[in-house]
Short mmCIF file of C-alpha atoms in Angstrom, two decimals:
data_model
loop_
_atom_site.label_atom_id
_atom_site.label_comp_id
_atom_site.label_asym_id
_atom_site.label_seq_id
_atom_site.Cartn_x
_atom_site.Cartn_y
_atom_site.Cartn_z
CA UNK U 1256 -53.82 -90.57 57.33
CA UNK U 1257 -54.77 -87.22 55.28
CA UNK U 1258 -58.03 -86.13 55.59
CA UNK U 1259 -59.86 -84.70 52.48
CA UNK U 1260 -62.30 -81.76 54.20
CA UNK U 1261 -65.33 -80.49 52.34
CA UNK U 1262 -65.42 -77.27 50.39
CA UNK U 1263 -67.05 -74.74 52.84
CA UNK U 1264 -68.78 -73.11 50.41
CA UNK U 1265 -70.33 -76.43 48.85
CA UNK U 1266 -71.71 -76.88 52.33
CA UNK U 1267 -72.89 -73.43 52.60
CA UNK U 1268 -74.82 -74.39 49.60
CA UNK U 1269 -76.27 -77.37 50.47
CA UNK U 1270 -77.60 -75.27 53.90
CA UNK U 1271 -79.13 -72.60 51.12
CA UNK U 1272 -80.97 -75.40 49.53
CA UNK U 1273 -82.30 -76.86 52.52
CA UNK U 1274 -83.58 -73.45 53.54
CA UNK U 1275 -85.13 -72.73 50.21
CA UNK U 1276 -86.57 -75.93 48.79
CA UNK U 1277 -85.37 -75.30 45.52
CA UNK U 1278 -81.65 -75.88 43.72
CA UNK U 1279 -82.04 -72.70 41.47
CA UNK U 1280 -83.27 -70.17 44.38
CA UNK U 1281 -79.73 -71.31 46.47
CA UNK U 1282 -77.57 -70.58 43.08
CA UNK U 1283 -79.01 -67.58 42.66
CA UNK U 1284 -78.29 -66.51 46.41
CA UNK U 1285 -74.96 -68.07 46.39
CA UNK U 1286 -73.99 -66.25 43.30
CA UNK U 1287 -73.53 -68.84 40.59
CA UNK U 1288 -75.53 -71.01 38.01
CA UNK U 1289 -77.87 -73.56 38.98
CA UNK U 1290 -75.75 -75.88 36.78
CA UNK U 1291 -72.78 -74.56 38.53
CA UNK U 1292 -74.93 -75.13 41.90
CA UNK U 1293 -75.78 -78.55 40.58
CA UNK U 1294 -72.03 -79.76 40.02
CA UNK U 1295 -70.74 -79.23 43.28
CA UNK U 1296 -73.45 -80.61 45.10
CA UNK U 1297 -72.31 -83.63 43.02
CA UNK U 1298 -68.97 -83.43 43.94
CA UNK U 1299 -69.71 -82.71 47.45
CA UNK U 1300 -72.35 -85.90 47.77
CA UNK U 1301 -69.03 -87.88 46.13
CA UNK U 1302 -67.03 -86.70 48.39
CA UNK U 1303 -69.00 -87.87 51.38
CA UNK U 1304 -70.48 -91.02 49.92
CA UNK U 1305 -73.54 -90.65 50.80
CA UNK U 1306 -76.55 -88.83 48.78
CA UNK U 1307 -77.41 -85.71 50.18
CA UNK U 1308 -80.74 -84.57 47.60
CA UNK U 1309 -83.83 -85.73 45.92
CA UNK U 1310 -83.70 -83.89 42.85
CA UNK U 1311 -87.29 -83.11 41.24
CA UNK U 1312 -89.66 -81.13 39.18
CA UNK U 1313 -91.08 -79.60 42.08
CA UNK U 1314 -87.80 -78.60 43.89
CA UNK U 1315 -84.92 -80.55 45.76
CA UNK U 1316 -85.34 -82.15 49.46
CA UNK U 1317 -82.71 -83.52 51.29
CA UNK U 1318 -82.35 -86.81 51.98
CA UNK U 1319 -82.29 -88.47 55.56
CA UNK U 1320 -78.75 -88.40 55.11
CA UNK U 1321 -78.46 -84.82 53.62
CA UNK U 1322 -80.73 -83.49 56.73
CA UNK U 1323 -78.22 -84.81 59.12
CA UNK U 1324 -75.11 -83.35 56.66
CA UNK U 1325 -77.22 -80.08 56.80
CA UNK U 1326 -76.64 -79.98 60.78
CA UNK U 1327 -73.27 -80.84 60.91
CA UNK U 1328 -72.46 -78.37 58.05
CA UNK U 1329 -74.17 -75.82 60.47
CA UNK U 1330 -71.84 -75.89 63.32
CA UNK U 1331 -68.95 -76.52 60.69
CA UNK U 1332 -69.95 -73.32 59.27
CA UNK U 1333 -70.16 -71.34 62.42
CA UNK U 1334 -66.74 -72.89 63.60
CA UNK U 1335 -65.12 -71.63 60.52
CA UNK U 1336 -67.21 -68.14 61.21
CA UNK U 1337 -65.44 -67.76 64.24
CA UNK U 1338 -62.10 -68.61 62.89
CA UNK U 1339 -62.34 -65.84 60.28
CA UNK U 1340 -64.05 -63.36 62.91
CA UNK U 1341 -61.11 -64.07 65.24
CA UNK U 1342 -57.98 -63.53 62.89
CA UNK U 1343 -59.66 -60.55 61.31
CA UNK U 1344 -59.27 -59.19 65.12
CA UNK U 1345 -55.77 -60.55 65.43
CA UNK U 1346 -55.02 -58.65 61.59
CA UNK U 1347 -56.87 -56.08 63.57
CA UNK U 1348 -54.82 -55.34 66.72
CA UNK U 1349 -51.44 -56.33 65.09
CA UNK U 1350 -52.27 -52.96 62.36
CA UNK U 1351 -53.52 -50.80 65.12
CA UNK U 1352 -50.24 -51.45 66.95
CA UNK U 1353 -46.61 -50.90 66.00
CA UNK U 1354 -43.97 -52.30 68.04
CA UNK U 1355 -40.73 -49.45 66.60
CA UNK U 1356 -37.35 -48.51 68.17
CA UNK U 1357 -35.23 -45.71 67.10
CA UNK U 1358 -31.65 -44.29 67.50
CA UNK U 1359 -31.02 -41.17 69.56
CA UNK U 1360 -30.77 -38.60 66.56
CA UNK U 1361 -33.49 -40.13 64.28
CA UNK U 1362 -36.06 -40.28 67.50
CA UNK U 1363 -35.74 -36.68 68.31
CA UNK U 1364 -35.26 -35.17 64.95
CA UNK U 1365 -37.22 -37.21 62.86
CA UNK U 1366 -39.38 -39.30 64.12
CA UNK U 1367 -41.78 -37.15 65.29
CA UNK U 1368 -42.50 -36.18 61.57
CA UNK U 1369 -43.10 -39.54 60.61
CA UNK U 1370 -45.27 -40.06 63.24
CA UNK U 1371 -47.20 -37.08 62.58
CA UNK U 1372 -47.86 -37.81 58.72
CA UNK U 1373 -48.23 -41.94 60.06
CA UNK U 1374 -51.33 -40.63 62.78
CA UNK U 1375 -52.81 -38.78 59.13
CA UNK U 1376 -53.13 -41.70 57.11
CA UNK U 1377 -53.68 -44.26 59.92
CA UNK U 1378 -55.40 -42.23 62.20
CA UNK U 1379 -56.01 -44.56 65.09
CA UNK U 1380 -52.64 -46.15 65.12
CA UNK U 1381 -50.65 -46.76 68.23
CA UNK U 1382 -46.96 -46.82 68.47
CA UNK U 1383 -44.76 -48.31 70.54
CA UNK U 1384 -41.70 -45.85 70.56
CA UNK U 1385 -38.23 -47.30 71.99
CA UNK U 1386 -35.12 -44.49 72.06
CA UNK U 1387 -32.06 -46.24 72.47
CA UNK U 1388 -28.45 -46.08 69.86
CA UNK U 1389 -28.58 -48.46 66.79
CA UNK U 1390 -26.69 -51.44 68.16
CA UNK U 1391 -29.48 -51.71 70.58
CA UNK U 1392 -32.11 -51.45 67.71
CA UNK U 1393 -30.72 -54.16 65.99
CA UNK U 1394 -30.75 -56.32 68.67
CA UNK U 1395 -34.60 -55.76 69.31
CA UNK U 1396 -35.23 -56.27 65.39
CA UNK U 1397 -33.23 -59.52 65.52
CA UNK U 1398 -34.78 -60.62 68.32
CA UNK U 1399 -38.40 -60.14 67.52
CA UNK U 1400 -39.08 -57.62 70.14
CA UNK U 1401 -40.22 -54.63 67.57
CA UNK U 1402 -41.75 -54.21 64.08
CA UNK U 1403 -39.17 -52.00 62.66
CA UNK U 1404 -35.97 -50.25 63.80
CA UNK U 1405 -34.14 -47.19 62.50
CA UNK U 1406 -30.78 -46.53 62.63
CA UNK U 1407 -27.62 -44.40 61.89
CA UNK U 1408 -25.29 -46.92 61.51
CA UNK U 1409 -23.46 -47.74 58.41
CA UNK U 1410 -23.37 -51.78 58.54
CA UNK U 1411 -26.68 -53.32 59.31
CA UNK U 1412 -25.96 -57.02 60.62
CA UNK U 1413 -26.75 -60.13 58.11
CA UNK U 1414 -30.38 -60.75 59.74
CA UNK U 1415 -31.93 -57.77 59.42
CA UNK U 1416 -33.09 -56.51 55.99
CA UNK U 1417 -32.53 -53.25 55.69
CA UNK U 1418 -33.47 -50.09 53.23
CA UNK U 1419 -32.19 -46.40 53.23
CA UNK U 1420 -34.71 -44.40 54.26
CA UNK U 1421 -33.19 -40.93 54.59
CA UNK U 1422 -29.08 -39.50 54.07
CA UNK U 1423 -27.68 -37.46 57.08
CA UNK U 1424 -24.16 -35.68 57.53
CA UNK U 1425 -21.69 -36.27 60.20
CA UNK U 1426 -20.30 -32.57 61.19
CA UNK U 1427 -16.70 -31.02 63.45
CA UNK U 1428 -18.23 -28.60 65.50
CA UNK U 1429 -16.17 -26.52 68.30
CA UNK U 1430 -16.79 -23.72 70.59
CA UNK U 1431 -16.33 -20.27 68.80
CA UNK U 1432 -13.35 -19.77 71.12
CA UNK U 1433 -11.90 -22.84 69.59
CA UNK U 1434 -8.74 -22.92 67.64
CA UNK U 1435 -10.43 -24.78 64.59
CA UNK U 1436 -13.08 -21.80 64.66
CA UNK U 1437 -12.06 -19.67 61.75
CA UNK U 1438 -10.53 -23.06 59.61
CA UNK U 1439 -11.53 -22.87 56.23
CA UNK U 1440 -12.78 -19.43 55.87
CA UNK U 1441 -11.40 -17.17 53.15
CA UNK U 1442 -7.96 -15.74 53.82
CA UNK U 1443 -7.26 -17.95 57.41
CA UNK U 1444 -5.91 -21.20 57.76
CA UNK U 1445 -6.62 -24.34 55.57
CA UNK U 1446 -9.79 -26.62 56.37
CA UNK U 1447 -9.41 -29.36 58.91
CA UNK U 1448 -7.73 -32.88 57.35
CA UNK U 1449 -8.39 -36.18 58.30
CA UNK U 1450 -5.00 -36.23 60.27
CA UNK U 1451 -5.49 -32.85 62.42
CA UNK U 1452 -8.98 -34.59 63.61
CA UNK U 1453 -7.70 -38.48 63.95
CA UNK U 1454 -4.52 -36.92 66.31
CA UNK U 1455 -7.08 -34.63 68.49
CA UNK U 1456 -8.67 -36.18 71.55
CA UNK U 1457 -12.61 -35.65 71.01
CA UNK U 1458 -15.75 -35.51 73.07
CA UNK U 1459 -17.50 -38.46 71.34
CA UNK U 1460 -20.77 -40.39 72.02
CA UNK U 1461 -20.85 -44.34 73.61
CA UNK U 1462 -20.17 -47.36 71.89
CA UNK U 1463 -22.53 -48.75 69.92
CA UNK U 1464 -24.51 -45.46 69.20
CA UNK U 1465 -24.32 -44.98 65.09
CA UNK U 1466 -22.81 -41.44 65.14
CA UNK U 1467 -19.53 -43.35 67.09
CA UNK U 1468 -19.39 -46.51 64.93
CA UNK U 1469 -19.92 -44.02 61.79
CA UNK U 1470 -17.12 -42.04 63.61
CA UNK U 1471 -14.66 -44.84 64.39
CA UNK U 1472 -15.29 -46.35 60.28
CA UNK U 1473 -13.53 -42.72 59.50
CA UNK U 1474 -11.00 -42.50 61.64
CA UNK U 1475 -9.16 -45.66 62.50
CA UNK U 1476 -5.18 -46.38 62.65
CA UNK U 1477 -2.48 -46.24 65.05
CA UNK U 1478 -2.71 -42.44 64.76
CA UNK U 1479 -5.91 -42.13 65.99
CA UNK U 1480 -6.12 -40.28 69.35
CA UNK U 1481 -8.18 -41.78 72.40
CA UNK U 1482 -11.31 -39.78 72.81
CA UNK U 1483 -11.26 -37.20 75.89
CA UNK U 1484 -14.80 -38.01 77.32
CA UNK U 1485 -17.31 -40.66 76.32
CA UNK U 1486 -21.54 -39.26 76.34
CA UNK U 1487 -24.29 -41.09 76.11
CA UNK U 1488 -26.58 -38.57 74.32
CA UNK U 1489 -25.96 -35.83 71.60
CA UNK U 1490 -27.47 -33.01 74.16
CA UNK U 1491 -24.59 -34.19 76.73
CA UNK U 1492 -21.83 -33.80 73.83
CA UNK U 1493 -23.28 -30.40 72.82
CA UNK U 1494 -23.11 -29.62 75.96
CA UNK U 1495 -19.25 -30.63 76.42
CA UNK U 1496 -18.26 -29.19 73.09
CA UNK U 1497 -19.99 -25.61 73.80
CA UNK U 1498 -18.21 -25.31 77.71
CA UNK U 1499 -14.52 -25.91 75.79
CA UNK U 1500 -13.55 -29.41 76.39
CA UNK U 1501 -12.73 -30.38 73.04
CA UNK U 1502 -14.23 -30.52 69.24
CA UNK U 1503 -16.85 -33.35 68.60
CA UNK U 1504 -18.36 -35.31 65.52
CA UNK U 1505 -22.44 -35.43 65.42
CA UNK U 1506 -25.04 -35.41 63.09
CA UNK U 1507 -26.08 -32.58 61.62
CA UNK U 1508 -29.20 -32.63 62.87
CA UNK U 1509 -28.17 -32.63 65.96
CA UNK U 1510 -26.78 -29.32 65.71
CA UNK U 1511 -28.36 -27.54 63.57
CA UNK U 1512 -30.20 -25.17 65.70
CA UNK U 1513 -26.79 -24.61 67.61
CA UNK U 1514 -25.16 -24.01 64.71
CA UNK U 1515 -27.81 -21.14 63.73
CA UNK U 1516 -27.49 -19.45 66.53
CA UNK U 1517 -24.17 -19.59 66.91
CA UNK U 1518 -23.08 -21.34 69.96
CA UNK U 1519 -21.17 -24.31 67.90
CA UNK U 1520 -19.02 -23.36 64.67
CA UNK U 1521 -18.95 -26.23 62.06
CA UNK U 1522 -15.42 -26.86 60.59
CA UNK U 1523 -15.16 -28.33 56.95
CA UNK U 1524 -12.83 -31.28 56.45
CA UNK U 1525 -11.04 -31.63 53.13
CA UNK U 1526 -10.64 -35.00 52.52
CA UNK U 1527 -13.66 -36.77 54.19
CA UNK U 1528 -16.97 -37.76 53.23
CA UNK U 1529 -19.04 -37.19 56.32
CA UNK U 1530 -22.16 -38.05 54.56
CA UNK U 1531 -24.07 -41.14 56.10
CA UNK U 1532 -27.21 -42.93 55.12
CA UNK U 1533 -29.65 -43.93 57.94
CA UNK U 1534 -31.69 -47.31 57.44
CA UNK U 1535 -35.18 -48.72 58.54
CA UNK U 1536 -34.39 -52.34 59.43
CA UNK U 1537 -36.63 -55.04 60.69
CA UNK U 1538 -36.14 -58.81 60.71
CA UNK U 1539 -34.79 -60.96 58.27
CA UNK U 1540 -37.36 -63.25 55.97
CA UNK U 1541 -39.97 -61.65 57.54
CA UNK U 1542 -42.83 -58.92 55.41
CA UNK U 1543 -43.35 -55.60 56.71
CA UNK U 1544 -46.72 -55.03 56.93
CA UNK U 1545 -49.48 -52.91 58.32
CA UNK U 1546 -48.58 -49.87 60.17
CA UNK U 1547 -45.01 -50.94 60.49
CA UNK U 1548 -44.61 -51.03 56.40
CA UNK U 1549 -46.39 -47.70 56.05
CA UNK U 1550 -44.33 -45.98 58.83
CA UNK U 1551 -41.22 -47.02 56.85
CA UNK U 1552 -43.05 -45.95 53.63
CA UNK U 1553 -43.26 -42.30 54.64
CA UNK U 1554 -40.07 -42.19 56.20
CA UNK U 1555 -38.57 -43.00 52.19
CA UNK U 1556 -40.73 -39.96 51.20
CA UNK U 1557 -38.49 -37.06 50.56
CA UNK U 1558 -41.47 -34.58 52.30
CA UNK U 1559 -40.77 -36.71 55.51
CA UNK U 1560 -37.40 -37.50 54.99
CA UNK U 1561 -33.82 -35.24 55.19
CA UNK U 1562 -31.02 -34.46 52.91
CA UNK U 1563 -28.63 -33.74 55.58
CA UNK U 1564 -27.91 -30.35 55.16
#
């Protein structure tokens, strides 16, 4: 059986008239007309079948009925008070607190950008920050367990949505004692190819980290050599690449303070396009919202964002 519930605010009404004695004094404090006032006590007293005001001269009264109406509108109203109060707090915590998880590369060399122009405009925000590679971020989005996820990886799986949010660039770097050192400058060898890097052994980073599924998209084939050491963090790589074990692909931002100072040497390579984009995702059919949408709304911003370079 469907139950037809009384308009809140005709009840709300019907308490201003009891308080006031007088129709025209509870439109006026409600807001509206007292025809407008007049009407939906109508419909209300229709709606309950029973009459709920003697209507004079002087000023309305409330019937016997209407004075036991009035009572149980009261603790209606106060029910529905506490509803509102209570999801306001729920709307409350859920934008004070974001649940987010980040990739290796876009947690240290981004994030904390976004974070700092996130704390400006929401100042008493509170993230949740998870650091793990990109396949684990996309489990966490799929599974519910954060608000929003950013990753380097190229694919983002079918249920997570998924918008660019920023373009990096995958970079050879070697040791400066490295035979690929001086490729590419003016009068020395040739720049790197696709084939000289897919037949070298490299120091490369785990599976499932976005700068190794970005890396494995470019090379792949039977003449694609087996890497020489697997790392599960860009410093560990660095680390590998600058002692002499072998050349490595990273993101640019990764290196780009080693490249400054000179302790890795980036090698061009002619025919690929190491460029990459890097996505916020978050859970399929579900609105961002709150802090969540707002972190992933400065992250788009070019100010907060990077072109790779």
């Amino acid at each position: 059986m469907t139950v037809r519930w009384p308009d809140l605010a005709s009840l709300e009404l019907l308490l201003l008239v009891a308080e006031q004695g007088s129709l025209g004094k509870a439109a006026k404090l409600h807001g509206i007309t007292q025809a407008s006032a007049s009407r939906r006590l109508d419909t209300l007293e229709r709606e309950l079948g029973v009459p709920l005001l003697h209507r004079s001269t002087t000023g309305s009264r409330l019937t016997p009925q209407g004075q036991v109406v009035v009572d149980w509108a009261r603790a209606a109203l106060a029910a529905a008070t506490d509803l509102l109060t209570g999801v306001r707090a729920l709307r409350g915590r859920g934008d004070a607190r974001v649940r987010v998880a980040a990739s290796m590369t876009v947690a240290e060399y981004l994030m904390p950008g976004w974070l700092v122009a996130l704390r400006r405009v929401l100042p008493d925000v509170e993230v949740g920050l998870r650091v793990v590679n990109s396949g684990e971020v996309c489990r966490m989005a799929t599974d519910g367990e954060i608000d929003a996820g950013f990753i380097e990886s190229p694919v983002v799986p079918r249920e997570l949505t998924s918008w660019p949010v920023a373009e990096d660039r995958l970079v050879v770097v070697v040791a400066p004692g490295h035979a690929w050192a001086r490729r590419g400058e003016p009068l020395h060898e040739e720049p790197l190819r696709r084939a000289d890097l897919a037949a070298t052994p490299l120091v490369v980073r785990e599976p499932g980290s976005g700068t190794r599924y970005a890396l494995d998209r470019l090379l792949t084939g039977p003449d694609v050599a087996p890497p020489i050491l697997e790392l599960s963090s860009n410093a560990a790589v660095k680390v590998a690449v600058e002692t002499g074990v072998a050349p490595a692909v990273l993101s640019h931002l990764a290196v780009a303070a080693e490249l400054r100072d000179g302790r890795l040497i980036e090698v061009p390579v002619a025919d690929l396009d190491l460029r990459r984009p890097l996505f916020a995702v978050w859970r399929a059919r579900t609105r961002l919202t709150g802090a969540a949408a707002e972190l992933v709304r400065l992250a788009r911003t070019p100010a907060h964002g990077t072109s790779g370079s």
